[in-house]
Short mmCIF file of C-alpha atoms and ligand atoms in Angstrom, two decimals:
data_model
loop_
_atom_site.label_atom_id
_atom_site.label_comp_id
_atom_site.label_asym_id
_atom_site.label_seq_id
_atom_site.Cartn_x
_atom_site.Cartn_y
_atom_site.Cartn_z
CA MET A 1 0.03 0.02 0.07
CA MET A 2 1.23 3.49 -0.97
CA ALA A 3 2.32 5.49 2.41
CA LYS A 4 -0.03 8.50 2.33
CA SER A 5 2.38 12.30 1.92
CA TYR A 6 2.18 14.87 4.50
CA ASP A 7 4.41 18.36 5.00
CA VAL A 8 4.15 18.09 8.09
CA ILE A 9 2.01 15.24 10.84
CA VAL A 10 1.12 16.08 14.63
CA ILE A 11 0.00 13.30 16.57
CA GLY A 12 -2.60 14.36 19.01
CA ALA A 13 -4.99 17.07 19.09
CA GLY A 14 -5.08 18.45 22.16
CA PRO A 15 -4.54 21.75 22.80
CA GLY A 16 -0.98 21.82 22.17
CA GLY A 17 -1.23 19.73 18.70
CA MET A 18 -3.82 21.50 17.90
CA THR A 19 -1.83 25.20 17.72
CA ALA A 20 1.12 23.04 15.90
CA ALA A 21 -1.34 22.48 12.95
CA LEU A 22 -2.80 25.94 13.26
CA TYR A 23 0.77 26.91 12.66
CA ALA A 24 2.03 24.95 10.04
CA SER A 25 -1.09 24.81 7.59
CA ARG A 26 -0.95 29.16 8.15
CA ALA A 27 2.70 28.72 6.66
CA ASN A 28 1.30 27.02 3.60
CA LEU A 29 2.64 23.24 4.30
CA SER A 30 0.17 20.46 4.31
CA VAL A 31 -0.86 19.07 8.05
CA LEU A 32 -2.51 15.98 9.02
CA MET A 33 -3.03 15.59 12.54
CA LEU A 34 -3.81 12.01 14.06
CA ASP A 35 -5.81 11.02 17.03
CA ARG A 36 -6.90 8.20 18.31
CA GLY A 37 -9.76 9.77 19.51
CA ILE A 38 -11.91 13.18 19.59
CA TYR A 39 -10.17 16.17 19.41
CA GLY A 40 -9.40 18.19 22.95
CA GLY A 41 -7.33 15.64 24.53
CA GLN A 42 -7.81 16.75 28.78
CA MET A 43 -9.32 19.53 27.95
CA ASN A 44 -12.72 17.35 27.09
CA ASN A 45 -12.92 15.90 31.14
CA THR A 46 -12.43 19.50 32.40
CA ALA A 47 -15.31 21.56 33.65
CA ALA A 48 -14.36 25.31 33.98
CA VAL A 49 -10.81 26.28 32.72
CA GLU A 50 -9.80 29.43 34.52
CA ASN A 51 -6.44 30.15 33.35
CA TYR A 52 -6.69 30.70 29.91
CA PRO A 53 -6.34 34.10 28.79
CA GLY A 54 -9.41 35.84 26.56
CA PHE A 55 -12.37 33.59 28.24
CA LYS A 56 -12.76 34.45 32.55
CA SER A 57 -14.11 30.62 32.37
CA ILE A 58 -14.53 28.55 29.61
CA LEU A 59 -16.00 24.92 29.46
CA GLY A 60 -12.84 22.34 28.57
CA PRO A 61 -15.07 20.59 25.94
CA ASP A 62 -16.05 24.21 24.04
CA LEU A 63 -12.22 25.85 24.47
CA ALA A 64 -11.81 22.09 22.87
CA GLU A 65 -14.27 22.77 19.86
CA LYS A 66 -13.58 26.47 19.52
CA MET A 67 -9.47 25.68 18.87
CA TYR A 68 -10.30 23.14 16.21
CA GLN A 69 -12.42 24.81 14.34
CA SER A 70 -9.31 27.67 14.19
CA SER A 71 -6.67 24.89 13.92
CA THR A 72 -8.52 23.56 11.38
CA GLN A 73 -9.07 27.30 9.28
CA PHE A 74 -6.25 26.52 6.72
CA ASP A 75 -6.82 23.08 5.40
CA ALA A 76 -5.14 21.32 8.41
CA GLU A 77 -6.66 17.45 8.11
CA TYR A 78 -7.90 15.74 11.39
CA GLY A 79 -7.93 12.48 10.79
CA TYR A 80 -8.67 9.00 12.75
CA GLY A 81 -5.61 7.10 13.54
CA SER A 82 -4.08 5.17 16.63
CA VAL A 83 -0.12 5.40 16.44
CA ASP A 84 1.79 2.52 16.30
CA SER A 85 5.20 3.14 15.54
CA VAL A 86 7.16 5.62 14.27
CA THR A 87 10.84 5.32 12.11
CA VAL A 88 13.12 6.76 10.57
CA GLY A 89 14.69 6.70 7.61
CA ASP A 90 18.94 7.11 6.54
CA ASP A 91 16.94 10.33 4.33
CA GLY A 92 15.37 11.99 7.11
CA LEU A 93 12.16 10.10 5.80
CA LYS A 94 9.69 9.50 9.18
CA THR A 95 7.42 6.42 8.56
CA VAL A 96 3.83 7.09 10.57
CA VAL A 97 2.33 3.23 10.92
CA THR A 98 -1.30 3.85 12.21
CA ASP A 99 -3.70 0.91 12.88
CA SER A 100 -5.12 1.81 9.94
CA GLU A 101 -2.80 3.67 7.68
CA THR A 102 1.07 4.65 6.87
CA TYR A 103 1.95 7.68 6.26
CA GLU A 104 5.15 9.95 4.93
CA THR A 105 6.41 13.00 6.80
CA HIS A 106 9.59 14.85 6.91
CA ALA A 107 9.03 16.94 9.99
CA LEU A 108 6.41 15.23 12.60
CA ILE A 109 4.94 16.63 15.68
CA ILE A 110 4.36 14.88 18.87
CA ALA A 111 1.33 15.95 20.86
CA THR A 112 -0.22 12.77 22.40
CA GLY A 113 0.33 14.18 26.25
CA SER A 114 -0.19 11.54 29.16
CA GLU A 115 -2.68 9.74 30.66
CA TYR A 116 -4.27 9.38 34.30
CA ARG A 117 -2.13 7.32 36.59
CA LYS A 118 -3.68 4.21 38.36
CA LEU A 119 -3.53 4.17 42.34
CA GLY A 120 -2.32 0.07 42.33
CA VAL A 121 -4.12 -1.07 44.97
CA PRO A 122 -7.08 -4.24 45.50
CA GLY A 123 -10.21 -3.25 44.09
CA GLU A 124 -9.49 0.00 41.78
CA ASP A 125 -9.95 -2.29 38.62
CA GLU A 126 -12.46 -4.79 39.90
CA TYR A 127 -14.45 -1.52 40.62
CA GLY A 128 -14.08 0.62 37.75
CA GLY A 129 -16.41 1.74 36.32
CA ARG A 130 -18.39 0.84 39.22
CA GLY A 131 -17.94 3.77 41.66
CA VAL A 132 -14.15 4.02 40.44
CA SER A 133 -13.55 7.01 37.99
CA TYR A 134 -10.89 9.16 37.25
CA CYS A 135 -13.03 11.82 35.65
CA ALA A 136 -15.64 14.47 37.47
CA VAL A 137 -16.25 15.76 34.75
CA CYS A 138 -17.31 12.19 32.89
CA ASP A 139 -18.85 10.71 35.67
CA GLY A 140 -19.70 13.03 38.55
CA ALA A 141 -23.18 12.75 37.76
CA PHE A 142 -23.70 9.56 39.11
CA PHE A 143 -23.42 10.25 42.28
CA LYS A 144 -25.80 13.09 42.90
CA ASN A 145 -26.40 13.48 46.72
CA LYS A 146 -24.38 10.86 47.44
CA PRO A 147 -20.33 11.09 49.54
CA VAL A 148 -17.54 10.22 47.36
CA ALA A 149 -13.52 10.55 47.89
CA VAL A 150 -11.09 12.27 46.14
CA ILE A 151 -7.30 10.57 46.10
CA GLY A 152 -4.83 13.34 45.55
CA GLY A 153 -3.36 16.59 46.12
CA GLY A 154 -1.86 17.97 43.09
CA ASP A 155 -4.11 20.87 40.97
CA SER A 156 -6.44 18.09 39.15
CA ALA A 157 -7.69 16.44 42.78
CA VAL A 158 -8.58 20.06 44.47
CA GLU A 159 -9.77 21.48 40.99
CA GLU A 160 -12.07 18.16 40.50
CA GLY A 161 -12.93 18.18 44.28
CA GLY A 162 -14.31 21.19 43.81
CA TYR A 163 -16.16 20.10 40.37
CA LEU A 164 -17.84 17.12 42.71
CA SER A 165 -18.95 19.38 46.11
CA GLN A 166 -21.39 20.68 43.86
CA MET A 167 -23.51 17.42 43.06
CA THR A 168 -22.56 15.13 46.10
CA SER A 169 -23.16 15.52 48.89
CA GLY A 170 -20.02 16.04 50.24
CA VAL A 171 -16.58 15.25 48.69
CA ASN A 172 -13.53 14.00 51.19
CA ILE A 173 -9.96 14.69 50.00
CA ILE A 174 -7.66 11.89 50.81
CA HIS A 175 -3.66 12.69 50.88
CA ARG A 176 -1.09 11.06 51.62
CA ARG A 177 0.56 14.07 53.34
CA ASP A 178 -0.68 16.66 55.48
CA GLN A 179 -0.05 19.87 52.43
CA LEU A 180 -1.61 19.98 49.13
CA ARG A 181 0.73 19.77 45.87
CA ALA A 182 -2.04 22.20 44.05
CA GLN A 183 -1.99 26.01 43.13
CA LYS A 184 -2.32 28.09 45.84
CA ILE A 185 -5.95 29.66 44.33
CA LEU A 186 -7.39 26.19 44.41
CA GLN A 187 -6.25 25.33 47.98
CA ASP A 188 -7.95 28.76 49.15
CA ARG A 189 -11.05 27.53 47.32
CA ALA A 190 -11.20 23.65 48.43
CA PHE A 191 -10.34 24.83 52.45
CA ALA A 192 -13.68 27.56 52.49
CA ASN A 193 -15.97 25.19 51.04
CA ASP A 194 -17.61 23.30 53.28
CA ARG A 195 -18.70 20.51 51.25
CA ILE A 196 -15.18 19.53 51.10
CA GLY A 197 -13.62 17.34 53.96
CA PHE A 198 -9.52 16.52 53.87
CA THR A 199 -8.16 13.02 55.41
CA TRP A 200 -4.17 14.07 56.13
CA ASP A 201 -1.00 12.07 55.63
CA THR A 202 -3.04 8.85 54.65
CA ILE A 203 -2.91 6.53 51.73
CA VAL A 204 -5.58 4.29 51.06
CA THR A 205 -4.59 0.61 50.76
CA GLU A 206 -7.91 -0.83 49.06
CA ILE A 207 -11.21 -0.07 47.36
CA LEU A 208 -14.10 -1.82 49.29
CA GLY A 209 -16.98 -2.49 47.72
CA ASP A 210 -20.09 -5.38 48.08
CA GLY A 211 -19.61 -6.89 44.72
CA GLN A 212 -21.64 -4.81 42.74
CA LYS A 213 -20.51 -1.06 43.43
CA VAL A 214 -17.96 0.47 45.97
CA THR A 215 -18.88 0.95 49.40
CA GLY A 216 -15.71 2.83 50.33
CA VAL A 217 -12.32 3.08 50.79
CA ALA A 218 -9.83 1.16 53.98
CA THR A 219 -7.19 3.97 54.71
CA HIS A 220 -3.56 3.79 56.70
CA ASN A 221 -2.46 6.46 58.04
CA LYS A 222 1.13 6.67 57.42
CA LYS A 223 1.71 9.18 60.96
CA THR A 224 -0.36 7.21 63.66
CA GLY A 225 -0.05 4.23 61.69
CA GLU A 226 -4.02 3.68 62.24
CA ASP A 227 -5.84 1.97 59.45
CA SER A 228 -9.87 2.71 59.46
CA GLN A 229 -12.53 2.77 57.03
CA GLN A 230 -14.44 5.30 54.95
CA SER A 231 -17.87 4.82 53.61
CA VAL A 232 -18.68 6.13 50.23
CA ASP A 233 -20.40 5.64 46.62
CA GLY A 234 -17.17 7.33 44.41
CA VAL A 235 -13.78 7.32 44.65
CA PHE A 236 -12.26 9.55 41.92
CA ILE A 237 -8.51 9.21 41.57
CA TYR A 238 -6.14 11.97 40.26
CA VAL A 239 -3.01 10.93 41.45
CA GLY A 240 -0.87 12.37 38.98
CA ASN A 241 0.13 11.40 35.13
CA GLN A 242 2.45 9.20 32.40
CA PRO A 243 2.86 10.00 29.39
CA MET A 244 1.75 8.48 26.24
CA THR A 245 4.99 7.82 24.32
CA ALA A 246 5.08 3.93 23.80
CA PRO A 247 5.14 4.64 20.19
CA PHE A 248 8.40 6.21 20.39
CA LEU A 249 10.38 4.89 22.81
CA ASP A 250 13.02 3.49 19.98
CA LEU A 251 13.27 6.58 18.76
CA GLY A 252 15.80 7.19 21.64
CA ILE A 253 13.79 10.95 22.28
CA THR A 254 12.91 10.30 26.00
CA ASP A 255 13.91 10.40 29.70
CA GLU A 256 14.34 7.26 32.16
CA LYS A 257 11.07 8.59 32.79
CA GLY A 258 9.53 8.42 28.98
CA TRP A 259 8.61 12.15 28.88
CA ILE A 260 10.55 13.84 25.96
CA VAL A 261 13.57 15.79 26.07
CA THR A 262 13.31 19.24 23.53
CA ASN A 263 15.09 21.69 23.59
CA GLU A 264 13.02 25.40 23.49
CA LYS A 265 12.46 25.25 19.85
CA MET A 266 10.66 21.69 20.55
CA GLU A 267 13.31 19.97 19.25
CA THR A 268 14.06 16.63 19.72
CA LYS A 269 17.59 14.77 19.22
CA VAL A 270 15.84 12.85 15.94
CA PRO A 271 16.09 15.83 13.15
CA GLY A 272 12.73 16.70 12.42
CA ILE A 273 10.87 14.76 15.50
CA PHE A 274 9.12 17.78 17.63
CA ALA A 275 7.16 17.13 20.74
CA VAL A 276 4.94 19.60 22.28
CA GLY A 277 2.71 19.99 25.03
CA ASP A 278 2.37 17.55 28.63
CA VAL A 279 3.78 14.53 26.69
CA ARG A 280 7.49 16.74 27.13
CA GLN A 281 9.62 16.67 29.99
CA LYS A 282 8.92 20.06 31.36
CA ASP A 283 7.73 22.14 35.10
CA LEU A 284 4.02 23.46 34.20
CA ARG A 285 1.85 21.12 32.20
CA GLN A 286 -1.17 23.64 31.40
CA ILE A 287 -3.24 24.96 28.33
CA THR A 288 -1.37 27.90 28.05
CA THR A 289 1.89 26.40 27.93
CA SER A 290 0.49 23.44 25.36
CA VAL A 291 -0.19 26.17 23.20
CA GLY A 292 2.96 28.18 23.20
CA ASP A 293 4.65 25.43 22.73
CA GLY A 294 2.76 24.36 19.64
CA GLY A 295 3.48 27.82 18.01
CA ILE A 296 7.02 27.14 18.89
CA ALA A 297 6.80 23.81 16.86
CA GLY A 298 4.65 24.57 13.70
CA GLN A 299 6.99 27.34 12.93
CA GLU A 300 10.32 25.51 13.75
CA ALA A 301 8.62 22.58 11.59
CA PHE A 302 8.24 25.19 8.38
CA ASN A 303 12.14 26.19 9.30
CA TYR A 304 13.36 22.97 9.50
CA LEU A 305 11.45 21.96 5.83
CA GLN A 306 12.73 25.02 4.15
CA SER A 307 16.66 23.90 5.40
CA LEU A 308 15.82 20.77 3.82
CA GLY A 309 15.45 22.38 0.65
CA ASP A 310 18.61 24.72 0.62
P1 LIG B 1 0.47 15.43 39.86
O1 LIG B 1 0.57 17.23 40.20
O2 LIG B 1 1.57 14.63 39.74
O3 LIG B 1 0.20 15.26 41.49
C1 LIG B 1 -0.27 14.29 41.87
C2 LIG B 1 -0.82 14.23 43.38
O4 LIG B 1 -1.11 12.55 43.66
C3 LIG B 1 -0.16 14.74 44.23
O5 LIG B 1 -0.65 15.52 45.22
C4 LIG B 1 0.54 13.50 44.95
O6 LIG B 1 1.01 13.47 46.81
C5 LIG B 1 -0.29 12.43 45.00
N1 LIG B 1 0.22 11.12 44.83
C6 LIG B 1 0.94 10.37 44.01
N2 LIG B 1 0.53 8.98 43.92
C7 LIG B 1 0.38 8.72 44.59
C8 LIG B 1 -0.02 7.06 45.31
N3 LIG B 1 0.67 6.38 45.16
N4 LIG B 1 -0.82 7.59 46.70
C9 LIG B 1 -1.60 9.03 47.32
N5 LIG B 1 -1.13 9.98 46.86
C10 LIG B 1 -0.14 9.76 45.25
O7 LIG B 1 -0.58 15.51 39.01
P2 LIG B 1 -2.25 16.08 38.99
O8 LIG B 1 -2.75 17.07 39.75
O9 LIG B 1 -2.97 15.34 37.93
O10 LIG B 1 -1.77 17.77 37.36
C11 LIG B 1 -1.23 17.35 36.74
C12 LIG B 1 -0.93 18.13 35.71
O11 LIG B 1 -1.47 18.89 35.93
C13 LIG B 1 0.27 19.10 36.64
O12 LIG B 1 1.24 19.95 35.82
C14 LIG B 1 -1.05 20.08 37.19
O13 LIG B 1 -0.60 21.10 37.32
C15 LIG B 1 -1.77 20.71 36.04
N6 LIG B 1 -3.70 20.99 36.18
C16 LIG B 1 -3.38 21.99 36.16
C17 LIG B 1 -4.84 22.10 36.33
C18 LIG B 1 -5.19 24.21 36.46
O14 LIG B 1 -4.24 24.81 36.14
N7 LIG B 1 -5.85 24.09 36.50
C19 LIG B 1 -5.81 21.69 36.66
C20 LIG B 1 -5.24 19.97 36.69
C21 LIG B 1 -4.04 19.52 36.53
P3 LIG B 1 2.57 14.16 46.92
O15 LIG B 1 1.51 15.79 46.16
O16 LIG B 1 2.71 13.97 47.83
O17 LIG B 1 3.27 13.98 45.70
#
């Protein structure tokens, strides 16, 4: 089968990938944006976005739609594809193999982002979709007027805990330390919310159920050594993310944890392969920083293709 060819292929249609596609297509390059799901990435799992300039507050899926309309206005194509592998030929041509197609490009922009990490305790898999969730926006409505636990102490746990407090009977945030990692504004809001409680210095050792659905969590206090149980109907797990880089590990562009290493031009160490957004090794993973990365990579892909013609 003949491989389909594009000037630029962007893998992943979150904010970083969509911005890269906007910049590259506006520079008159042929661009394909591949994603294995709906465009928008993690914005689709976010209730209110309050730190994207231009909007005091906007629903994550609404922002995703606006970005998609914008990123495809110069004819960047958006297509389904779950990428299996990327190889680089001696001539620098990159071959991208998906579950249904093979593509070729000289400029590849990886924008695959990250996915939630599991807690790794008994009951987590057994009660997945039956009380255990990783997405408050998707599943919160199932717990109307019922008590839920949120596990974690970062931005996601605290922000989504606030969202869940609006429809549940109460949220208990269980955190393994006595201080939250989340941004101060999110902490202040959570501390002022009388529908949110906290259990400090505590790890969840098991998710309990009756065979059908979640009934509670078993906990262990690391300071007092006390083992205890809490009755809840839902458990929302927000204990961090891991990079989605499995198809790229053979390229030698990742660090020991799998995040992709780039310079300020979003270049990896393979010429013509760029990475943007949450999949990069970086400190601040935000929609704004992904968008910034995407603009740089779209422009640098153009510069790279120009250099090939010199
Ligand atoms: P995160 O910042 O990595 O926080 C993970 C939290 O889970 C930490 O509090 C951590 O505890 C805890 N944790 C990790 N492993 C655990 C385990 N095995 N058992 C119990 N607790 C565990 O992840 P995140 O909150 O999902 O955020 C991911 C990225 O997205 C961050 O860069 C964040 O800033 C960004 N984000 C931003 C916003 C926003 O700007 N509004 C919203 C959501 C996410 P320790 O604190 O003890 O390490």
